[in-house]
PDB file of C-alpha atoms in Angstrom:
ATOM      1  CA  MET D   1      52.640 -31.426  57.807  1.00  0.00           C
ATOM      2  CA  SER D   2      48.862 -31.516  57.937  1.00  0.00           C
ATOM      3  CA  ILE D   3      48.507 -35.244  58.643  1.00  0.00           C
ATOM      4  CA  ARG D   4      50.466 -36.579  61.601  1.00  0.00           C
ATOM      5  CA  ILE D   5      50.666 -40.039  63.114  1.00  0.00           C
ATOM      6  CA  VAL D   6      50.518 -39.866  66.896  1.00  0.00           C
ATOM      7  CA  PRO D   7      50.434 -42.530  69.609  1.00  0.00           C
ATOM      8  CA  GLN D   8      46.906 -43.663  70.397  1.00  0.00           C
ATOM      9  CA  ASP D   9      47.140 -42.433  73.987  1.00  0.00           C
ATOM     10  CA  GLN D  10      47.803 -38.870  72.795  1.00  0.00           C
ATOM     11  CA  LEU D  11      44.485 -38.553  71.019  1.00  0.00           C
ATOM     12  CA  GLU D  12      41.885 -36.533  72.838  1.00  0.00           C
ATOM     13  CA  ASN D  13      38.884 -38.438  74.188  1.00  0.00           C
ATOM     14  CA  ASN D  14      36.518 -36.880  71.667  1.00  0.00           C
ATOM     15  CA  GLU D  15      38.802 -37.951  68.816  1.00  0.00           C
ATOM     16  CA  LYS D  16      38.829 -41.535  70.101  1.00  0.00           C
ATOM     17  CA  SER D  17      35.065 -41.773  70.379  1.00  0.00           C
ATOM     18  CA  SER D  18      33.920 -39.718  67.392  1.00  0.00           C
ATOM     19  CA  THR D  19      34.028 -41.691  64.129  1.00  0.00           C
ATOM     20  CA  VAL D  20      30.711 -40.965  62.406  1.00  0.00           C
ATOM     21  CA  GLY D  21      31.119 -38.458  59.603  1.00  0.00           C
ATOM     22  CA  VAL D  22      34.864 -38.090  60.139  1.00  0.00           C
ATOM     23  CA  ILE D  23      37.047 -38.484  57.066  1.00  0.00           C
ATOM     24  CA  PRO D  24      39.864 -40.977  57.753  1.00  0.00           C
ATOM     25  CA  PRO D  25      43.028 -39.024  56.966  1.00  0.00           C
ATOM     26  CA  LEU D  26      45.138 -42.121  56.367  1.00  0.00           C
ATOM     27  CA  LEU D  27      44.490 -45.676  55.205  1.00  0.00           C
ATOM     28  CA  PHE D  28      47.161 -48.314  55.733  1.00  0.00           C
ATOM     29  CA  ALA D  29      47.559 -51.092  53.194  1.00  0.00           C
ATOM     30  CA  ASN D  30      45.861 -54.438  53.699  1.00  0.00           C
ATOM     31  CA  LEU D  31      48.854 -56.620  52.955  1.00  0.00           C
ATOM     32  CA  LYS D  32      46.746 -59.793  53.028  1.00  0.00           C
ATOM     33  CA  SER D  33      45.103 -58.815  49.753  1.00  0.00           C
ATOM     34  CA  LEU D  34      47.136 -55.952  48.264  1.00  0.00           C
ATOM     35  CA  TYR D  35      49.536 -57.955  46.109  1.00  0.00           C
ATOM     36  CA  SER D  36      47.119 -60.677  45.041  1.00  0.00           C
ATOM     37  CA  SER D  37      44.557 -58.056  43.972  1.00  0.00           C
ATOM     38  CA  ARG D  38      47.200 -56.059  42.109  1.00  0.00           C
ATOM     39  CA  ALA D  39      48.503 -59.123  40.277  1.00  0.00           C
ATOM     40  CA  GLU D  40      44.975 -60.127  39.278  1.00  0.00           C
ATOM     41  CA  ARG D  41      44.265 -56.652  37.921  1.00  0.00           C
ATOM     42  CA  LEU D  42      47.537 -56.565  35.986  1.00  0.00           C
ATOM     43  CA  ARG D  43      46.647 -59.829  34.278  1.00  0.00           C
ATOM     44  CA  GLN D  44      43.154 -58.550  33.460  1.00  0.00           C
ATOM     45  CA  LEU D  45      44.624 -55.438  31.880  1.00  0.00           C
ATOM     46  CA  ALA D  46      47.257 -57.424  29.992  1.00  0.00           C
ATOM     47  CA  ALA D  47      44.658 -59.189  27.873  1.00  0.00           C
ATOM     48  CA  ASP D  48      44.751 -57.748  24.318  1.00  0.00           C
ATOM     49  CA  HIS D  49      46.941 -54.867  25.522  1.00  0.00           C
ATOM     50  CA  ALA D  50      49.835 -53.470  23.487  1.00  0.00           C
ATOM     51  CA  LEU D  51      52.012 -53.767  26.603  1.00  0.00           C
ATOM     52  CA  SER D  52      50.741 -57.223  27.579  1.00  0.00           C
ATOM     53  CA  ASP D  53      54.237 -58.674  28.029  1.00  0.00           C
ATOM     54  CA  TYR D  54      55.290 -55.975  30.458  1.00  0.00           C
ATOM     55  CA  LEU D  55      51.996 -56.036  32.359  1.00  0.00           C
ATOM     56  CA  ASN D  56      52.339 -59.794  32.784  1.00  0.00           C
ATOM     57  CA  PHE D  57      55.948 -59.313  33.905  1.00  0.00           C
ATOM     58  CA  ALA D  58      54.714 -56.814  36.516  1.00  0.00           C
ATOM     59  CA  ALA D  59      52.129 -59.365  37.658  1.00  0.00           C
ATOM     60  CA  VAL D  60      54.874 -61.953  38.156  1.00  0.00           C
ATOM     61  CA  MET D  61      56.855 -59.412  40.189  1.00  0.00           C
ATOM     62  CA  VAL D  62      53.876 -58.627  42.400  1.00  0.00           C
ATOM     63  CA  GLU D  63      53.156 -62.325  42.942  1.00  0.00           C
ATOM     64  CA  ALA D  64      56.780 -62.732  44.014  1.00  0.00           C
ATOM     65  CA  GLN D  65      56.278 -59.902  46.525  1.00  0.00           C
ATOM     66  CA  GLN D  66      53.276 -61.775  47.921  1.00  0.00           C
ATOM     67  CA  LYS D  67      55.318 -64.962  48.356  1.00  0.00           C
ATOM     68  CA  VAL D  68      58.282 -63.182  49.912  1.00  0.00           C
ATOM     69  CA  LEU D  69      55.962 -61.341  52.301  1.00  0.00           C
ATOM     70  CA  HIS D  70      54.640 -64.711  53.462  1.00  0.00           C
ATOM     71  CA  ASP D  71      58.070 -66.328  53.755  1.00  0.00           C
ATOM     72  CA  HIS D  72      59.924 -63.400  55.343  1.00  0.00           C
ATOM     73  CA  PRO D  73      57.563 -61.409  57.565  1.00  0.00           C
ATOM     74  CA  LEU D  74      58.940 -58.395  59.401  1.00  0.00           C
ATOM     75  CA  ARG D  75      58.293 -57.897  63.104  1.00  0.00           C
ATOM     76  CA  VAL D  76      59.449 -54.555  64.479  1.00  0.00           C
ATOM     77  CA  ASP D  77      58.709 -52.284  67.434  1.00  0.00           C
ATOM     78  CA  LEU D  78      58.357 -48.729  66.155  1.00  0.00           C
ATOM     79  CA  THR D  79      57.306 -47.069  69.403  1.00  0.00           C
ATOM     80  CA  ASP D  80      60.538 -45.109  69.772  1.00  0.00           C
ATOM     81  CA  VAL D  81      60.582 -44.292  66.055  1.00  0.00           C
ATOM     82  CA  LEU D  82      57.129 -42.733  66.305  1.00  0.00           C
ATOM     83  CA  ALA D  83      58.091 -40.720  69.387  1.00  0.00           C
ATOM     84  CA  GLN D  84      61.220 -39.367  67.718  1.00  0.00           C
ATOM     85  CA  ALA D  85      59.280 -38.450  64.588  1.00  0.00           C
ATOM     86  CA  GLN D  86      56.929 -36.351  66.704  1.00  0.00           C
ATOM     87  CA  GLN D  87      59.820 -34.480  68.241  1.00  0.00           C
ATOM     88  CA  ASN D  88      61.338 -33.769  64.825  1.00  0.00           C
ATOM     89  CA  ASN D  89      57.975 -33.120  63.104  1.00  0.00           C
ATOM     90  CA  ARG D  90      58.809 -35.578  60.344  1.00  0.00           C
ATOM     91  CA  PRO D  91      57.076 -38.643  58.902  1.00  0.00           C
ATOM     92  CA  PRO D  92      57.890 -41.585  61.184  1.00  0.00           C
ATOM     93  CA  LEU D  93      59.332 -43.704  58.369  1.00  0.00           C
ATOM     94  CA  ASP D  94      60.876 -40.832  56.416  1.00  0.00           C
ATOM     95  CA  ALA D  95      62.615 -42.579  53.522  1.00  0.00           C
ATOM     96  CA  SER D  96      65.251 -39.858  53.253  1.00  0.00           C
ATOM     97  CA  ALA D  97      66.518 -40.477  56.778  1.00  0.00           C
ATOM     98  CA  PHE D  98      65.209 -43.791  58.123  1.00  0.00           C
ATOM     99  CA  PRO D  99      68.075 -46.189  58.989  1.00  0.00           C
ATOM    100  CA  ARG D 100      67.326 -49.287  56.898  1.00  0.00           C
ATOM    101  CA  ASP D 101      68.326 -52.615  58.389  1.00  0.00           C
ATOM    102  CA  ALA D 102      69.384 -55.803  56.619  1.00  0.00           C
ATOM    103  CA  HIS D 103      65.837 -57.161  56.376  1.00  0.00           C
ATOM    104  CA  TRP D 104      65.370 -55.450  53.040  1.00  0.00           C
ATOM    105  CA  HIS D 105      68.447 -57.323  51.775  1.00  0.00           C
ATOM    106  CA  THR D 106      66.711 -60.557  52.754  1.00  0.00           C
ATOM    107  CA  LEU D 107      63.624 -59.464  50.834  1.00  0.00           C
ATOM    108  CA  LEU D 108      65.589 -58.561  47.714  1.00  0.00           C
ATOM    109  CA  HIS D 109      67.568 -61.791  47.776  1.00  0.00           C
ATOM    110  CA  ALA D 110      64.334 -63.782  48.150  1.00  0.00           C
ATOM    111  CA  LEU D 111      62.721 -61.888  45.262  1.00  0.00           C
ATOM    112  CA  ILE D 112      65.705 -62.638  43.026  1.00  0.00           C
ATOM    113  CA  GLU D 113      65.646 -66.327  43.936  1.00  0.00           C
ATOM    114  CA  ASP D 114      61.908 -66.541  43.330  1.00  0.00           C
ATOM    115  CA  LEU D 115      62.020 -64.797  39.957  1.00  0.00           C
ATOM    116  CA  MET D 116      65.147 -66.359  38.419  1.00  0.00           C
ATOM    117  CA  PRO D 117      63.823 -69.850  37.545  1.00  0.00           C
ATOM    118  CA  ALA D 118      61.212 -68.516  35.102  1.00  0.00           C
ATOM    119  CA  ALA D 119      63.198 -65.508  33.869  1.00  0.00           C
ATOM    120  CA  ASN D 120      64.937 -65.252  30.523  1.00  0.00           C
ATOM    121  CA  GLY D 121      66.619 -62.734  28.277  1.00  0.00           C
ATOM    122  CA  GLN D 122      67.395 -59.311  29.723  1.00  0.00           C
ATOM    123  CA  VAL D 123      65.384 -59.954  32.901  1.00  0.00           C
ATOM    124  CA  LEU D 124      67.499 -63.008  33.712  1.00  0.00           C
ATOM    125  CA  THR D 125      70.711 -61.101  33.007  1.00  0.00           C
ATOM    126  CA  THR D 126      69.606 -58.276  35.299  1.00  0.00           C
ATOM    127  CA  LEU D 127      68.691 -60.691  38.084  1.00  0.00           C
ATOM    128  CA  GLU D 128      72.035 -62.489  37.754  1.00  0.00           C
ATOM    129  CA  ASN D 129      73.899 -59.176  37.918  1.00  0.00           C
ATOM    130  CA  LEU D 130      71.913 -58.101  40.967  1.00  0.00           C
ATOM    131  CA  LYS D 131      72.624 -61.389  42.695  1.00  0.00           C
ATOM    132  CA  LYS D 132      76.388 -60.932  42.161  1.00  0.00           C
ATOM    133  CA  MET D 133      76.412 -57.340  43.407  1.00  0.00           C
ATOM    134  CA  PRO D 134      77.917 -56.567  46.816  1.00  0.00           C
ATOM    135  CA  VAL D 135      75.326 -55.448  49.348  1.00  0.00           C
ATOM    136  CA  GLN D 136      76.896 -51.989  49.408  1.00  0.00           C
ATOM    137  CA  GLU D 137      76.017 -51.542  45.751  1.00  0.00           C
ATOM    138  CA  TRP D 138      72.416 -52.477  46.566  1.00  0.00           C
ATOM    139  CA  GLU D 139      72.500 -49.760  49.220  1.00  0.00           C
ATOM    140  CA  THR D 140      73.889 -47.211  46.764  1.00  0.00           C
ATOM    141  CA  LEU D 141      71.129 -47.972  44.263  1.00  0.00           C
ATOM    142  CA  ALA D 142      68.526 -47.764  47.045  1.00  0.00           C
ATOM    143  CA  ASP D 143      69.859 -44.391  48.209  1.00  0.00           C
ATOM    144  CA  SER D 144      69.605 -43.012  44.676  1.00  0.00           C
ATOM    145  CA  LEU D 145      66.078 -44.272  44.090  1.00  0.00           C
ATOM    146  CA  LEU D 146      64.796 -43.003  47.429  1.00  0.00           C
ATOM    147  CA  ALA D 147      66.349 -39.607  46.680  1.00  0.00           C
ATOM    148  CA  HIS D 148      64.649 -39.568  43.252  1.00  0.00           C
ATOM    149  CA  GLN D 149      68.010 -39.570  41.530  1.00  0.00           C
ATOM    150  CA  PHE D 150      67.459 -41.762  38.503  1.00  0.00           C
ATOM    151  CA  ASN D 151      70.027 -43.093  36.087  1.00  0.00           C
ATOM    152  CA  GLY D 152      68.958 -44.676  32.818  1.00  0.00           C
ATOM    153  CA  GLU D 153      71.843 -47.149  33.082  1.00  0.00           C
ATOM    154  CA  ASP D 154      70.330 -48.634  36.249  1.00  0.00           C
ATOM    155  CA  ASN D 155      66.687 -48.599  35.173  1.00  0.00           C
ATOM    156  CA  ASP D 156      66.713 -52.341  34.539  1.00  0.00           C
ATOM    157  CA  LYS D 157      67.580 -52.934  38.204  1.00  0.00           C
ATOM    158  CA  ALA D 158      65.280 -50.266  39.673  1.00  0.00           C
ATOM    159  CA  PRO D 159      61.997 -52.242  39.712  1.00  0.00           C
ATOM    160  CA  PHE D 160      63.603 -55.099  41.655  1.00  0.00           C
ATOM    161  CA  ILE D 161      65.343 -52.838  44.167  1.00  0.00           C
ATOM    162  CA  TRP D 162      62.136 -50.854  44.613  1.00  0.00           C
ATOM    163  CA  ALA D 163      60.003 -53.987  45.016  1.00  0.00           C
ATOM    164  CA  ALA D 164      62.119 -55.024  48.005  1.00  0.00           C
ATOM    165  CA  LEU D 165      62.217 -51.513  49.489  1.00  0.00           C
ATOM    166  CA  SER D 166      58.460 -51.106  49.082  1.00  0.00           C
ATOM    167  CA  LEU D 167      57.782 -54.468  50.705  1.00  0.00           C
ATOM    168  CA  TYR D 168      60.041 -53.451  53.601  1.00  0.00           C
ATOM    169  CA  TRP D 169      58.368 -50.067  54.080  1.00  0.00           C
ATOM    170  CA  ALA D 170      54.833 -51.417  53.650  1.00  0.00           C
ATOM    171  CA  GLN D 171      55.373 -53.942  56.429  1.00  0.00           C
ATOM    172  CA  MET D 172      56.702 -51.263  58.757  1.00  0.00           C
ATOM    173  CA  ALA D 173      53.865 -48.879  57.922  1.00  0.00           C
ATOM    174  CA  THR D 174      51.225 -51.398  58.949  1.00  0.00           C
ATOM    175  CA  GLN D 175      52.935 -51.850  62.327  1.00  0.00           C
ATOM    176  CA  LEU D 176      53.124 -48.204  63.358  1.00  0.00           C
ATOM    177  CA  PRO D 177      51.659 -48.006  66.889  1.00  0.00           C
ATOM    178  CA  GLY D 178      49.660 -44.852  66.311  1.00  0.00           C
ATOM    179  CA  LYS D 179      46.744 -43.180  64.617  1.00  0.00           C
ATOM    180  CA  ALA D 180      46.617 -40.483  61.958  1.00  0.00           C
ATOM    181  CA  LYS D 181      45.428 -37.028  62.945  1.00  0.00           C
ATOM    182  CA  SER D 182      44.451 -34.195  60.596  1.00  0.00           C
ATOM    183  CA  GLU D 183      45.697 -30.748  61.489  1.00  0.00           C
ATOM    184  CA  VAL D 184      45.192 -27.294  60.052  1.00  0.00           C
ATOM    185  CA  GLY D 185      47.627 -26.690  57.248  1.00  0.00           C
ATOM    186  CA  GLU D 186      48.586 -27.726  53.771  1.00  0.00           C
ATOM    187  CA  HIS D 187      51.521 -29.691  52.385  1.00  0.00           C
ATOM    188  CA  ARG D 188      49.772 -32.953  51.614  1.00  0.00           C
ATOM    189  CA  GLN D 189      51.852 -33.625  48.507  1.00  0.00           C
ATOM    190  CA  PHE D 190      53.915 -36.205  50.369  1.00  0.00           C
ATOM    191  CA  CYS D 191      53.016 -39.383  52.213  1.00  0.00           C
ATOM    192  CA  PRO D 192      52.619 -38.694  55.961  1.00  0.00           C
ATOM    193  CA  VAL D 193      54.062 -42.135  56.711  1.00  0.00           C
ATOM    194  CA  CYS D 194      57.292 -42.192  54.710  1.00  0.00           C
ATOM    195  CA  GLY D 195      57.482 -38.853  52.890  1.00  0.00           C
ATOM    196  CA  GLY D 196      57.105 -40.617  49.536  1.00  0.00           C
ATOM    197  CA  ILE D 197      55.218 -39.385  46.500  1.00  0.00           C
ATOM    198  CA  PRO D 198      52.026 -40.858  45.078  1.00  0.00           C
ATOM    199  CA  VAL D 199      51.762 -43.177  42.130  1.00  0.00           C
ATOM    200  CA  SER D 200      48.170 -42.076  41.440  1.00  0.00           C
ATOM    201  CA  GLY D 201      45.024 -40.898  43.166  1.00  0.00           C
ATOM    202  CA  VAL D 202      41.944 -43.053  43.728  1.00  0.00           C
ATOM    203  CA  VAL D 203      38.426 -41.665  44.125  1.00  0.00           C
ATOM    204  CA  GLN D 204      36.972 -44.390  46.247  1.00  0.00           C
ATOM    205  CA  LEU D 205      33.795 -46.356  46.897  1.00  0.00           C
ATOM    206  CA  GLY D 206      32.549 -47.848  50.166  1.00  0.00           C
ATOM    207  CA  THR D 207      32.876 -46.026  53.471  1.00  0.00           C
ATOM    208  CA  THR D 208      35.139 -43.443  51.823  1.00  0.00           C
ATOM    209  CA  SER D 209      32.935 -43.057  48.736  1.00  0.00           C
ATOM    210  CA  GLY D 210      33.698 -39.981  46.655  1.00  0.00           C
ATOM    211  CA  LEU D 211      36.868 -39.136  48.567  1.00  0.00           C
ATOM    212  CA  ARG D 212      40.247 -38.878  46.872  1.00  0.00           C
ATOM    213  CA  TYR D 213      43.181 -40.714  48.392  1.00  0.00           C
ATOM    214  CA  LEU D 214      46.718 -40.497  47.074  1.00  0.00           C
ATOM    215  CA  HIS D 215      48.469 -43.879  46.953  1.00  0.00           C
ATOM    216  CA  CYS D 216      52.105 -43.903  48.092  1.00  0.00           C
ATOM    217  CA  ASN D 217      54.473 -45.576  45.650  1.00  0.00           C
ATOM    218  CA  LEU D 218      56.756 -46.732  48.479  1.00  0.00           C
ATOM    219  CA  CYS D 219      54.878 -47.777  51.645  1.00  0.00           C
ATOM    220  CA  GLU D 220      51.506 -48.399  49.910  1.00  0.00           C
ATOM    221  CA  SER D 221      49.633 -46.187  52.388  1.00  0.00           C
ATOM    222  CA  GLU D 222      46.875 -43.872  51.152  1.00  0.00           C
ATOM    223  CA  TRP D 223      46.227 -40.384  52.462  1.00  0.00           C
ATOM    224  CA  HIS D 224      43.264 -38.114  51.953  1.00  0.00           C
ATOM    225  CA  MET D 225      43.506 -35.026  49.793  1.00  0.00           C
ATOM    226  CA  VAL D 226      40.489 -32.973  48.799  1.00  0.00           C
ATOM    227  CA  ARG D 227      39.458 -33.072  45.174  1.00  0.00           C
ATOM    228  CA  VAL D 228      39.877 -30.192  42.719  1.00  0.00           C
ATOM    229  CA  LYS D 229      43.242 -29.286  44.221  1.00  0.00           C
ATOM    230  CA  CYS D 230      46.584 -29.941  42.577  1.00  0.00           C
ATOM    231  CA  SER D 231      48.311 -32.785  44.391  1.00  0.00           C
ATOM    232  CA  ASN D 232      51.682 -31.228  43.577  1.00  0.00           C
ATOM    233  CA  CYS D 233      51.414 -27.478  44.268  1.00  0.00           C
ATOM    234  CA  GLU D 234      47.967 -27.455  45.948  1.00  0.00           C
ATOM    235  CA  ALA D 235      46.642 -24.715  43.664  1.00  0.00           C
ATOM    236  CA  THR D 236      42.932 -24.822  42.824  1.00  0.00           C
ATOM    237  CA  GLY D 237      42.292 -22.276  40.097  1.00  0.00           C
ATOM    238  CA  ASN D 238      43.775 -23.768  36.944  1.00  0.00           C
ATOM    239  CA  LEU D 239      42.974 -27.482  36.831  1.00  0.00           C
ATOM    240  CA  ASN D 240      41.791 -29.425  33.814  1.00  0.00           C
ATOM    241  CA  TYR D 241      40.862 -33.083  33.430  1.00  0.00           C
ATOM    242  CA  TRP D 242      41.869 -35.212  30.457  1.00  0.00           C
ATOM    243  CA  SER D 243      40.808 -38.673  29.362  1.00  0.00           C
ATOM    244  CA  LEU D 244      41.330 -40.860  26.319  1.00  0.00           C
ATOM    245  CA  ASP D 245      37.677 -41.565  25.598  1.00  0.00           C
ATOM    246  CA  SER D 246      34.803 -39.797  27.348  1.00  0.00           C
ATOM    247  CA  GLU D 247      33.706 -37.870  30.419  1.00  0.00           C
ATOM    248  CA  GLU D 248      32.700 -41.212  31.938  1.00  0.00           C
ATOM    249  CA  SER D 249      36.212 -42.631  31.774  1.00  0.00           C
ATOM    250  CA  ALA D 250      37.448 -44.420  34.899  1.00  0.00           C
ATOM    251  CA  ILE D 251      40.916 -42.933  34.370  1.00  0.00           C
ATOM    252  CA  LYS D 252      41.593 -39.231  34.000  1.00  0.00           C
ATOM    253  CA  ALA D 253      44.644 -37.040  34.265  1.00  0.00           C
ATOM    254  CA  GLU D 254      44.398 -33.960  36.460  1.00  0.00           C
ATOM    255  CA  GLY D 255      46.615 -31.315  34.867  1.00  0.00           C
ATOM    256  CA  CYS D 256      47.605 -28.161  36.715  1.00  0.00           C
ATOM    257  CA  GLY D 257      48.243 -25.035  34.671  1.00  0.00           C
ATOM    258  CA  ASP D 258      49.995 -23.384  37.619  1.00  0.00           C
ATOM    259  CA  CYS D 259      52.829 -25.871  38.117  1.00  0.00           C
ATOM    260  CA  GLY D 260      52.606 -27.708  34.791  1.00  0.00           C
ATOM    261  CA  THR D 261      52.299 -31.191  36.285  1.00  0.00           C
ATOM    262  CA  TYR D 262      49.666 -33.895  36.241  1.00  0.00           C
ATOM    263  CA  ILE D 263      48.602 -36.978  38.157  1.00  0.00           C
ATOM    264  CA  LYS D 264      46.178 -39.705  37.152  1.00  0.00           C
ATOM    265  CA  LEU D 265      42.926 -40.148  39.053  1.00  0.00           C
ATOM    266  CA  LEU D 266      41.167 -43.514  39.098  1.00  0.00           C
ATOM    267  CA  TYR D 267      37.415 -43.513  39.717  1.00  0.00           C
ATOM    268  CA  GLN D 268      36.099 -46.638  41.418  1.00  0.00           C
ATOM    269  CA  GLU D 269      32.499 -45.573  40.770  1.00  0.00           C
ATOM    270  CA  LYS D 270      33.222 -45.898  37.044  1.00  0.00           C
ATOM    271  CA  ASP D 271      35.088 -49.196  37.411  1.00  0.00           C
ATOM    272  CA  HIS D 272      35.380 -50.817  40.831  1.00  0.00           C
ATOM    273  CA  ARG D 273      38.331 -52.908  39.649  1.00  0.00           C
ATOM    274  CA  VAL D 274      40.765 -50.000  39.140  1.00  0.00           C
ATOM    275  CA  GLU D 275      43.995 -50.379  41.097  1.00  0.00           C
ATOM    276  CA  ALA D 276      46.468 -47.602  41.874  1.00  0.00           C
ATOM    277  CA  VAL D 277      49.596 -49.161  40.370  1.00  0.00           C
ATOM    278  CA  ALA D 278      48.145 -51.518  37.747  1.00  0.00           C
ATOM    279  CA  ASP D 279      45.786 -49.096  36.022  1.00  0.00           C
ATOM    280  CA  ASP D 280      48.341 -46.311  36.108  1.00  0.00           C
ATOM    281  CA  LEU D 281      50.873 -48.559  34.376  1.00  0.00           C
ATOM    282  CA  ALA D 282      48.384 -49.768  31.781  1.00  0.00           C
ATOM    283  CA  SER D 283      47.356 -46.244  30.747  1.00  0.00           C
ATOM    284  CA  LEU D 284      50.675 -45.030  29.345  1.00  0.00           C
ATOM    285  CA  VAL D 285      48.922 -43.652  26.278  1.00  0.00           C
ATOM    286  CA  LEU D 286      47.393 -41.028  28.557  1.00  0.00           C
ATOM    287  CA  ASP D 287      50.890 -40.131  29.792  1.00  0.00           C
ATOM    288  CA  ILE D 288      51.982 -39.589  26.203  1.00  0.00           C
ATOM    289  CA  LYS D 289      48.946 -37.368  25.623  1.00  0.00           C
ATOM    290  CA  MET D 290      49.727 -35.255  28.691  1.00  0.00           C
ATOM    291  CA  GLU D 291      53.351 -34.830  27.643  1.00  0.00           C
ATOM    292  CA  GLU D 292      52.166 -33.682  24.215  1.00  0.00           C
ATOM    293  CA  GLU D 293      50.024 -31.099  25.998  1.00  0.00           C
ATOM    294  CA  GLY D 294      53.127 -29.805  27.808  1.00  0.00           C
ATOM    295  CA  PHE D 295      52.608 -31.369  31.251  1.00  0.00           C
ATOM    296  CA  SER D 296      55.176 -33.337  33.240  1.00  0.00           C
ATOM    297  CA  ARG D 297      54.295 -36.196  35.534  1.00  0.00           C
ATOM    298  CA  SER D 298      54.426 -35.468  39.285  1.00  0.00           C
ATOM    299  CA  SER D 299      54.117 -39.130  40.295  1.00  0.00           C
ATOM    300  CA  ILE D 300      56.208 -42.248  39.773  1.00  0.00           C
ATOM    301  CA  ASN D 301      55.051 -45.773  39.018  1.00  0.00           C
ATOM    302  CA  PRO D 302      57.262 -48.443  40.656  1.00  0.00           C
ATOM    303  CA  PHE D 303      57.439 -50.286  37.332  1.00  0.00           C
ATOM    304  CA  LEU D 304      58.317 -47.251  35.254  1.00  0.00           C
ATOM    305  CA  PHE D 305      61.108 -45.051  36.545  1.00  0.00           C
ATOM    306  CA  PRO D 306      62.261 -41.928  34.677  1.00  0.00           C
ATOM    307  CA  GLU D 307      65.473 -42.142  32.706  1.00  0.00           C
ATOM    308  CA  TYR D 308      66.841 -38.903  34.089  1.00  0.00           C
ATOM    309  CA  THR D 309      67.655 -37.386  37.444  1.00  0.00           C
ATOM    310  CA  THR D 310      64.913 -35.418  39.188  1.00  0.00           C
ATOM    311  CA  ALA D 311      65.056 -33.289  42.299  1.00  0.00           C
ATOM    312  CA  ASP D 312      62.477 -32.918  45.046  1.00  0.00           C
TER     313      ASP D 312
END
C-alpha cells in the first residue's frame, strides 16, 4: 500500500513542518458541505436531462443523508483501530473486515423514515420492504455489497443500504486520528482509508490544481493518483481518452487497452461545478459509448449498481 495513515506522532519532524510543494496524498470529505453540494449539482444536471427523474430522486436521497447526518452524528475513538491497521498493513477502515456496529442500522432506519412520506410507486414499496426486514437481512445485503457481489433482484434496495453504509464510513473516516503518508510503491487502485474503489477521478482546482484524485464510493475520501496511469492496473502505455463532444469536455473516460477497463475523469478547470458522484451518474451516455468500444467499467456509482456479480 503506497498511501498509509499513521498517527500524527509517528511522522518525522521534517514531514510535520514541510508543507510547501508537497502533494497531499489524501483528502478527507468535508461533511458540512459534501451532501448539500452534491444535491445541488444533481438538481442542476436534472434540468432538461433524459434521466431527470432519477437524478432528482438521487438528489432527494442525498438530502436525506444530510439530514440524517445532522440528526444522528457518530462519535467514535479510532485510536486502537489505526494502531491495529498499522500492524496488519491494511486500511484502517477496511470494509472487508471492519466490524460494523449498530449505528449504521440507526442511519438506515432514519433514511427510510425520512424518505417514505414523499415516496411513491416502486420506491415506496422498496422502502416498506426494507423497513419490515430483520436487521440480519440488512447485514446480509451489506456484506454482499461491500464484497462487490451484486444481485439484480436486490438492486432496488442497494442504493438505500449503500447510502447508510457510506454515511457510516464517511463519518468514521473524518475522525481517524492520523495523517496520510506517501510511500514508495504502487497499488493505489483502492482507497487507503477503507479499501473501497473509486466512483470517478477529479482533476482539481485550487491548492491541488491539476492533480488527479480518485473519489471513494464508500467513505467519500479522495486519494492522489498521478495522471496518465490506469487507475485499475496502473499501466501507462496504452491509454486513450474519450468524450461525447470535444477535447475541451469537462468529462472524459480514460480507457486502458491493457486491462480493458475505463474510469471517468472530471476536469474542474473545464467546469468548476463538476461533482464526483453527480456528474458520473448524469453521463451514462458516455458509459454506453465505452461499452460499445469494448471497455468495462472499473468503478461503481452508488446510485447505479451492476446487475451481476463481480469479483475483486
